[in-house]
Structure formats: structure tokens, C-alpha cells
PDB file of C-alpha atoms in Angstrom:
ATOM      1  CA  UNK A  29     105.189 132.483 124.598  1.00 54.00           C
ATOM      2  CA  UNK A  30     103.171 130.096 123.035  1.00 74.00           C
ATOM      3  CA  UNK A  31     103.492 126.400 123.954  1.00 92.00           C
ATOM      4  CA  UNK A  32     104.378 123.481 121.147  1.00 96.00           C
ATOM      5  CA  UNK A  33     101.673 123.309 118.660  1.00 96.00           C
ATOM      6  CA  UNK A  34     100.421 120.606 116.954  1.00 97.00           C
ATOM      7  CA  UNK A  35      97.820 120.228 113.971  1.00 97.00           C
ATOM      8  CA  UNK A  36      95.518 118.700 113.217  1.00 97.00           C
ATOM      9  CA  UNK A  37      94.429 117.622 116.708  1.00 96.00           C
ATOM     10  CA  UNK A  38      92.427 114.978 115.171  1.00 97.00           C
ATOM     11  CA  UNK A  39      92.928 113.301 111.707  1.00 98.00           C
ATOM     12  CA  UNK A  40      90.982 110.718 110.276  1.00 98.00           C
ATOM     13  CA  UNK A  41      92.218 108.330 106.942  1.00 98.00           C
ATOM     14  CA  UNK A  42      91.215 105.310 105.127  1.00 97.00           C
ATOM     15  CA  UNK A  43      93.887 102.757 104.825  1.00 97.00           C
ATOM     16  CA  UNK A  44      96.204 103.458 101.973  1.00 97.00           C
ATOM     17  CA  UNK A  45      96.211 107.192 102.226  1.00 98.00           C
ATOM     18  CA  UNK A  46      98.897 109.606 103.483  1.00 98.00           C
ATOM     19  CA  UNK A  47      98.666 111.366 106.769  1.00 98.00           C
ATOM     20  CA  UNK A  48     100.492 114.675 107.445  1.00 98.00           C
ATOM     21  CA  UNK A  49     101.182 115.670 111.128  1.00 98.00           C
ATOM     22  CA  UNK A  50     102.734 119.256 111.734  1.00 98.00           C
ATOM     23  CA  UNK A  51     104.702 120.572 114.862  1.00 97.00           C
ATOM     24  CA  UNK A  52     105.899 124.160 115.526  1.00 97.00           C
ATOM     25  CA  UNK A  53     108.073 123.885 118.461  1.00 96.00           C
ATOM     26  CA  UNK A  54     108.190 126.565 121.140  1.00 95.00           C
ATOM     27  CA  UNK A  55     109.890 130.091 120.122  1.00 92.00           C
ATOM     28  CA  UNK A  56     113.840 129.763 120.449  1.00 89.00           C
ATOM     29  CA  UNK A  57     113.846 125.730 120.631  1.00 92.00           C
ATOM     30  CA  UNK A  58     115.687 124.120 117.820  1.00 91.00           C
ATOM     31  CA  UNK A  59     115.209 120.551 118.984  1.00 93.00           C
ATOM     32  CA  UNK A  60     112.392 118.348 118.130  1.00 95.00           C
ATOM     33  CA  UNK A  61     111.081 115.087 118.852  1.00 95.00           C
ATOM     34  CA  UNK A  62     108.383 112.947 117.930  1.00 96.00           C
ATOM     35  CA  UNK A  63     106.615 110.171 120.126  1.00 95.00           C
ATOM     36  CA  UNK A  64     103.872 107.494 119.489  1.00 96.00           C
ATOM     37  CA  UNK A  65     101.441 106.622 122.203  1.00 94.00           C
ATOM     38  CA  UNK A  66      98.897 103.665 121.736  1.00 89.00           C
ATOM     39  CA  UNK A  67      96.037 103.368 124.077  1.00 82.00           C
ATOM     40  CA  UNK A  68      96.943 102.472 127.672  1.00 79.00           C
ATOM     41  CA  UNK A  69     100.793 102.604 127.060  1.00 83.00           C
ATOM     42  CA  UNK A  70     103.770 104.745 127.449  1.00 85.00           C
ATOM     43  CA  UNK A  71     105.569 107.026 124.717  1.00 90.00           C
ATOM     44  CA  UNK A  72     107.080 105.330 121.918  1.00 92.00           C
ATOM     45  CA  UNK A  73     110.477 107.874 120.794  1.00 92.00           C
ATOM     46  CA  UNK A  74     110.375 107.971 116.943  1.00 95.00           C
ATOM     47  CA  UNK A  75     112.772 110.447 115.545  1.00 95.00           C
ATOM     48  CA  UNK A  76     114.909 113.455 116.866  1.00 94.00           C
ATOM     49  CA  UNK A  77     115.507 116.512 114.648  1.00 94.00           C
ATOM     50  CA  UNK A  78     117.178 119.911 114.567  1.00 92.00           C
ATOM     51  CA  UNK A  79     116.909 122.207 111.992  1.00 87.00           C
ATOM     52  CA  UNK A  80     117.213 120.642 108.504  1.00 87.00           C
ATOM     53  CA  UNK A  81     118.794 117.345 110.201  1.00 93.00           C
ATOM     54  CA  UNK A  82     117.701 114.127 111.521  1.00 94.00           C
ATOM     55  CA  UNK A  83     119.820 113.342 114.618  1.00 92.00           C
ATOM     56  CA  UNK A  84     118.481 110.083 115.710  1.00 92.00           C
ATOM     57  CA  UNK A  85     115.885 108.025 113.616  1.00 93.00           C
ATOM     58  CA  UNK A  86     116.108 104.716 115.621  1.00 92.00           C
ATOM     59  CA  UNK A  87     112.354 104.593 116.522  1.00 92.00           C
ATOM     60  CA  UNK A  88     110.823 105.130 113.170  1.00 94.00           C
ATOM     61  CA  UNK A  89     109.601 102.329 111.251  1.00 94.00           C
ATOM     62  CA  UNK A  90     111.984 101.696 108.160  1.00 91.00           C
ATOM     63  CA  UNK A  91     109.080 102.086 105.548  1.00 95.00           C
ATOM     64  CA  UNK A  92     106.440 104.631 105.238  1.00 97.00           C
ATOM     65  CA  UNK A  93     107.271 106.790 107.813  1.00 98.00           C
ATOM     66  CA  UNK A  94     109.222 110.172 107.242  1.00 97.00           C
ATOM     67  CA  UNK A  95     109.900 113.229 109.307  1.00 97.00           C
ATOM     68  CA  UNK A  96     111.389 116.567 108.299  1.00 96.00           C
ATOM     69  CA  UNK A  97     112.051 119.596 110.517  1.00 96.00           C
ATOM     70  CA  UNK A  98     112.950 122.542 107.328  1.00 92.00           C
ATOM     71  CA  UNK A  99     114.751 125.645 107.716  1.00 89.00           C
ATOM     72  CA  UNK A 100     111.591 127.462 107.628  1.00 89.00           C
ATOM     73  CA  UNK A 101     108.006 126.202 109.032  1.00 92.00           C
ATOM     74  CA  UNK A 102     107.005 123.336 110.979  1.00 95.00           C
ATOM     75  CA  UNK A 103     108.251 119.937 111.469  1.00 97.00           C
ATOM     76  CA  UNK A 104     106.384 117.393 109.391  1.00 98.00           C
ATOM     77  CA  UNK A 105     105.708 113.637 110.242  1.00 98.00           C
ATOM     78  CA  UNK A 106     104.430 112.106 107.198  1.00 98.00           C
ATOM     79  CA  UNK A 107     102.884 108.542 107.309  1.00 98.00           C
ATOM     80  CA  UNK A 108     102.363 107.210 103.697  1.00 98.00           C
ATOM     81  CA  UNK A 109      99.948 104.283 102.875  1.00 98.00           C
ATOM     82  CA  UNK A 110      98.629 104.213 106.684  1.00 98.00           C
ATOM     83  CA  UNK A 111      97.318 101.112 107.723  1.00 97.00           C
ATOM     84  CA  UNK A 112      94.846 100.412 110.948  1.00 95.00           C
ATOM     85  CA  UNK A 113      97.971  99.610 113.338  1.00 94.00           C
ATOM     86  CA  UNK A 114      99.281 103.474 112.691  1.00 96.00           C
ATOM     87  CA  UNK A 115      96.074 104.420 114.508  1.00 96.00           C
ATOM     88  CA  UNK A 116      97.660 106.361 117.760  1.00 96.00           C
ATOM     89  CA  UNK A 117      98.429 109.523 119.337  1.00 97.00           C
ATOM     90  CA  UNK A 118     101.499 111.299 117.989  1.00 98.00           C
ATOM     91  CA  UNK A 119     103.011 113.991 120.314  1.00 97.00           C
ATOM     92  CA  UNK A 120     105.927 116.299 119.467  1.00 96.00           C
ATOM     93  CA  UNK A 121     108.052 117.778 121.868  1.00 95.00           C
ATOM     94  CA  UNK A 122     110.621 120.448 121.754  1.00 94.00           C
ATOM     95  CA  UNK A 123     113.645 121.660 123.903  1.00 92.00           C
ATOM     96  CA  UNK A 124     115.975 124.693 123.928  1.00 89.00           C
ATOM     97  CA  UNK A 125     119.049 122.408 123.974  1.00 84.00           C
ATOM     98  CA  UNK A 126     120.358 118.728 123.494  1.00 80.00           C
ATOM     99  CA  UNK A 127     119.470 117.282 126.797  1.00 78.00           C
ATOM    100  CA  UNK A 128     116.933 119.870 127.936  1.00 81.00           C
ATOM    101  CA  UNK A 129     113.256 119.508 129.433  1.00 87.00           C
ATOM    102  CA  UNK A 130     110.862 118.270 127.212  1.00 91.00           C
ATOM    103  CA  UNK A 131     108.010 120.574 126.335  1.00 93.00           C
ATOM    104  CA  UNK A 132     105.096 118.481 124.530  1.00 95.00           C
ATOM    105  CA  UNK A 133     102.418 119.681 122.538  1.00 96.00           C
ATOM    106  CA  UNK A 134      98.845 118.337 122.874  1.00 95.00           C
ATOM    107  CA  UNK A 135      99.157 115.694 120.288  1.00 96.00           C
ATOM    108  CA  UNK A 136      97.486 114.533 117.305  1.00 98.00           C
ATOM    109  CA  UNK A 137      95.315 111.712 117.121  1.00 97.00           C
ATOM    110  CA  UNK A 138      95.274 109.658 114.125  1.00 97.00           C
ATOM    111  CA  UNK A 139      92.582 107.137 113.242  1.00 97.00           C
ATOM    112  CA  UNK A 140      92.884 104.921 110.364  1.00 97.00           C
ATOM    113  CA  UNK A 141      89.289 103.576 108.908  1.00 95.00           C
TER     114      UNK A 141
ATOM    115  CA  UNK B 115     119.304 101.958 128.128  1.00 55.00           C
ATOM    116  CA  UNK B 116     118.309 101.588 131.955  1.00 62.00           C
ATOM    117  CA  UNK B 117     115.042  99.909 132.355  1.00 84.00           C
ATOM    118  CA  UNK B 118     112.575 101.164 134.982  1.00 91.00           C
ATOM    119  CA  UNK B 119     110.043  99.687 137.075  1.00 93.00           C
ATOM    120  CA  UNK B 120     107.621 101.590 138.678  1.00 95.00           C
ATOM    121  CA  UNK B 121     103.858 100.395 140.173  1.00 96.00           C
ATOM    122  CA  UNK B 122     101.145 100.022 137.457  1.00 95.00           C
ATOM    123  CA  UNK B 123      98.729 101.895 139.753  1.00 97.00           C
ATOM    124  CA  UNK B 124      98.022 103.741 143.262  1.00 97.00           C
ATOM    125  CA  UNK B 125      95.479 105.360 144.758  1.00 97.00           C
ATOM    126  CA  UNK B 126      95.249 107.984 147.792  1.00 97.00           C
ATOM    127  CA  UNK B 127      93.064 110.694 149.173  1.00 97.00           C
ATOM    128  CA  UNK B 128      93.287 114.517 148.795  1.00 97.00           C
ATOM    129  CA  UNK B 129      95.533 116.045 151.341  1.00 96.00           C
ATOM    130  CA  UNK B 130      97.813 113.052 151.608  1.00 97.00           C
ATOM    131  CA  UNK B 131     101.388 112.959 150.826  1.00 97.00           C
ATOM    132  CA  UNK B 132     102.035 110.348 147.774  1.00 98.00           C
ATOM    133  CA  UNK B 133     105.232 108.580 147.144  1.00 98.00           C
ATOM    134  CA  UNK B 134     105.803 106.976 143.998  1.00 97.00           C
ATOM    135  CA  UNK B 135     108.921 104.492 143.966  1.00 96.00           C
ATOM    136  CA  UNK B 136     110.672 103.433 140.676  1.00 96.00           C
ATOM    137  CA  UNK B 137     113.338 100.932 140.299  1.00 95.00           C
ATOM    138  CA  UNK B 138     116.420 101.339 137.999  1.00 93.00           C
ATOM    139  CA  UNK B 139     118.871  98.896 138.962  1.00 93.00           C
ATOM    140  CA  UNK B 140     121.062  99.146 135.895  1.00 91.00           C
ATOM    141  CA  UNK B 141     121.391 102.785 135.891  1.00 92.00           C
ATOM    142  CA  UNK B 142     124.566 104.082 134.170  1.00 91.00           C
ATOM    143  CA  UNK B 143     127.154 106.640 135.842  1.00 92.00           C
ATOM    144  CA  UNK B 144     125.849 109.521 133.423  1.00 89.00           C
ATOM    145  CA  UNK B 145     122.125 108.668 133.627  1.00 91.00           C
ATOM    146  CA  UNK B 146     119.892 111.343 135.192  1.00 92.00           C
ATOM    147  CA  UNK B 147     116.284 110.477 136.583  1.00 93.00           C
ATOM    148  CA  UNK B 148     113.457 112.385 135.419  1.00 93.00           C
ATOM    149  CA  UNK B 149     109.887 112.556 136.018  1.00 95.00           C
ATOM    150  CA  UNK B 150     107.057 113.459 133.849  1.00 96.00           C
ATOM    151  CA  UNK B 151     102.997 113.687 134.334  1.00 97.00           C
ATOM    152  CA  UNK B 152     100.469 113.109 131.732  1.00 96.00           C
ATOM    153  CA  UNK B 153      96.811 114.103 131.942  1.00 95.00           C
ATOM    154  CA  UNK B 154      94.345 112.103 129.624  1.00 90.00           C
ATOM    155  CA  UNK B 155      94.505 113.486 126.324  1.00 88.00           C
ATOM    156  CA  UNK B 156      97.464 115.790 126.826  1.00 93.00           C
ATOM    157  CA  UNK B 157     101.105 115.631 126.228  1.00 94.00           C
ATOM    158  CA  UNK B 158     103.584 114.762 129.366  1.00 94.00           C
ATOM    159  CA  UNK B 159     104.603 117.424 131.405  1.00 95.00           C
ATOM    160  CA  UNK B 160     108.195 117.743 133.308  1.00 94.00           C
ATOM    161  CA  UNK B 161     107.883 117.314 136.906  1.00 96.00           C
ATOM    162  CA  UNK B 162     111.358 117.037 138.325  1.00 95.00           C
ATOM    163  CA  UNK B 163     114.899 115.858 137.570  1.00 93.00           C
ATOM    164  CA  UNK B 164     118.004 114.836 139.524  1.00 94.00           C
ATOM    165  CA  UNK B 165     121.058 112.723 139.728  1.00 95.00           C
ATOM    166  CA  UNK B 166     121.592 112.193 143.428  1.00 93.00           C
ATOM    167  CA  UNK B 167     120.614 112.815 146.815  1.00 91.00           C
ATOM    168  CA  UNK B 168     117.496 115.237 146.925  1.00 95.00           C
ATOM    169  CA  UNK B 169     115.971 117.819 144.698  1.00 96.00           C
ATOM    170  CA  UNK B 170     112.831 119.980 145.469  1.00 96.00           C
ATOM    171  CA  UNK B 171     111.004 122.398 143.539  1.00 95.00           C
ATOM    172  CA  UNK B 172     107.549 124.206 143.772  1.00 94.00           C
ATOM    173  CA  UNK B 173     105.437 120.932 142.691  1.00 93.00           C
ATOM    174  CA  UNK B 174     107.594 117.812 144.181  1.00 97.00           C
ATOM    175  CA  UNK B 175     110.755 116.302 145.929  1.00 97.00           C
ATOM    176  CA  UNK B 176     112.889 113.644 144.266  1.00 98.00           C
ATOM    177  CA  UNK B 177     114.727 111.214 146.524  1.00 97.00           C
ATOM    178  CA  UNK B 178     117.508 109.315 145.114  1.00 97.00           C
ATOM    179  CA  UNK B 179     119.802 106.847 147.278  1.00 96.00           C
ATOM    180  CA  UNK B 180     123.598 106.776 147.390  1.00 96.00           C
ATOM    181  CA  UNK B 181     123.162 103.321 145.106  1.00 95.00           C
ATOM    182  CA  UNK B 182     120.936 105.399 142.666  1.00 96.00           C
ATOM    183  CA  UNK B 183     119.278 102.193 141.993  1.00 95.00           C
ATOM    184  CA  UNK B 184     115.720 103.646 142.850  1.00 96.00           C
ATOM    185  CA  UNK B 185     114.306 107.092 143.022  1.00 96.00           C
ATOM    186  CA  UNK B 186     111.125 108.140 144.939  1.00 97.00           C
ATOM    187  CA  UNK B 187     108.812 110.859 143.872  1.00 98.00           C
ATOM    188  CA  UNK B 188     107.166 112.684 146.609  1.00 98.00           C
ATOM    189  CA  UNK B 189     103.925 114.611 146.306  1.00 97.00           C
ATOM    190  CA  UNK B 190     103.062 116.652 149.055  1.00 94.00           C
ATOM    191  CA  UNK B 191      99.128 117.175 149.820  1.00 93.00           C
ATOM    192  CA  UNK B 192      97.664 116.179 146.560  1.00 97.00           C
ATOM    193  CA  UNK B 193      94.343 117.145 145.319  1.00 96.00           C
ATOM    194  CA  UNK B 194      92.084 115.656 142.710  1.00 97.00           C
ATOM    195  CA  UNK B 195      93.892 117.547 139.882  1.00 96.00           C
ATOM    196  CA  UNK B 196      97.153 115.517 140.588  1.00 97.00           C
ATOM    197  CA  UNK B 197      95.213 112.401 139.148  1.00 97.00           C
ATOM    198  CA  UNK B 198      97.306 111.476 136.106  1.00 97.00           C
ATOM    199  CA  UNK B 199     100.206 109.115 134.983  1.00 96.00           C
ATOM    200  CA  UNK B 200     103.704 109.548 136.103  1.00 97.00           C
ATOM    201  CA  UNK B 201     106.563 108.338 134.262  1.00 95.00           C
ATOM    202  CA  UNK B 202     109.874 107.843 135.707  1.00 94.00           C
ATOM    203  CA  UNK B 203     112.769 108.205 133.155  1.00 92.00           C
ATOM    204  CA  UNK B 204     116.308 107.274 133.144  1.00 91.00           C
ATOM    205  CA  UNK B 205     118.884 108.472 130.300  1.00 88.00           C
ATOM    206  CA  UNK B 206     122.400 109.627 129.576  1.00 85.00           C
ATOM    207  CA  UNK B 207     121.279 113.448 128.817  1.00 80.00           C
ATOM    208  CA  UNK B 208     124.420 114.055 127.216  1.00 77.00           C
ATOM    209  CA  UNK B 209     123.352 112.031 124.432  1.00 76.00           C
ATOM    210  CA  UNK B 210     120.179 113.643 124.184  1.00 78.00           C
ATOM    211  CA  UNK B 211     116.656 113.740 125.605  1.00 78.00           C
ATOM    212  CA  UNK B 212     115.453 111.079 123.286  1.00 78.00           C
ATOM    213  CA  UNK B 213     117.532 108.632 125.127  1.00 77.00           C
ATOM    214  CA  UNK B 214     114.740 109.165 128.029  1.00 79.00           C
ATOM    215  CA  UNK B 215     112.555 105.883 127.562  1.00 81.00           C
ATOM    216  CA  UNK B 216     108.814 106.257 128.701  1.00 84.00           C
ATOM    217  CA  UNK B 217     107.506 103.034 130.550  1.00 82.00           C
ATOM    218  CA  UNK B 218     104.083 102.375 131.171  1.00 83.00           C
ATOM    219  CA  UNK B 219     104.059 104.764 133.699  1.00 93.00           C
ATOM    220  CA  UNK B 220     102.053 104.782 137.479  1.00 96.00           C
ATOM    221  CA  UNK B 221      98.374 105.671 136.959  1.00 96.00           C
ATOM    222  CA  UNK B 222      97.759 107.582 140.263  1.00 98.00           C
ATOM    223  CA  UNK B 223      94.232 108.243 141.418  1.00 98.00           C
ATOM    224  CA  UNK B 224      93.326 110.797 144.154  1.00 97.00           C
ATOM    225  CA  UNK B 225      89.962 110.290 145.644  1.00 96.00           C
ATOM    226  CA  UNK B 226      88.106 112.750 147.633  1.00 94.00           C
TER     227      UNK B 226
END
């Protein structure tokens, strides 16, 4: 049973470009969470999704950031018009149920030049 | 959301028992206590979870006093590979795992 798969592992973008981060949850998991981690800091919750629905996006910046979890395919975190402050590690986690154990991926490290 | 306070860093030696204490003075009735471990350049990994008294699994033990205002993660006979950041999280899991808030964690360093 493969774990949570994130890609790309590393992504470099110039200011103003778009970044797309993908997350495939563990098999059988329908709950997906995205977190952002700055160096030497803890993870900050961004958004919680179930298939085709955003359940909680209270941690998501109001502009430039969006997330989806379509019926088919991976969850996508999209950052438009990236700025240097978006440079961080973005982690995806999945769980089999609402309050269950979170299984994290290896993260996607975004660097904005 | 219940705020947690834990030491920024700790040092120990191989073979020792390590206890990391977390304070959560305003924990709510429905809140659970969960600990995660994170190695450099990796995502966090679940260690243990509890509501009250003591919970033990193959990796660690979690001690929670009656007032639940603190908890202690106990790692028996640590090895070098236990060097990691340990996060204490408190939240109402009925509302969803996203209610668990990651703080700065405790950076544990195990020395030979």
C-alpha cells in the first residue's frame, strides 16, 4: 500500500509564475489536508478537502491560492503569481476518516526566485 | 483552539529514557492529545494519541494526568535515529484532524 505521494518534490519558480503541487492520498483515504512549513517552524494548516468538496479552507490565503480534490485524480494546490514569501515546504496528508491519524507525504519544496 | 507549550529543544544519550512534557492549560472537554514526529526533509509521522490516563504502543507511552492540563511523551531507550522534532497537538477530533495545531515542537537530539 503506497503512502501519500506528492510531486514534484522540488519546484523552482520565478516571481509571477504559477506553481501546481499534486498529492495522491493513500489508497482508501478520502480526506486530504494541505499544510505549509517555513524553515524552523511548525506546520500551518491550509485546507481540508474531501472528494470534490472543500471542507475547511480557514488557513488558506484569500488570494492567489486554491485547492481542489477532483473525483478522479490527485488533489492539487495551486499558487498563482508566486512571490518570494511563498517559498516553503508544502505537505499533504490524508486520513481514512474525519478525525483519524494523518499520513503525510514527503512534501513539495517550492523555491521562488 | 487549545494552545500548547513544549520545550524548544532537548538533548539526551543513546539508551536513555526521554520524557517530553507539553502544557495545554486550556484544553477543552472534547480535545484529544496527539504527538507527531518529524525528521528533516520529511513529513510528520503519527506517534501516539490519548484522551486521559496512560496510553502505550510499540513506540512510546503517553501519560496524561487527571486534570489533562499537561501530557508527557515517554520514549524508552532512545537511539540516534530518534533525533527529530516532536510535536504535541491538542484538538477536537470530532470536528476533524485539521483542528490539530502544530506548534514549533521540541527538537530532540540524541547523542552517542
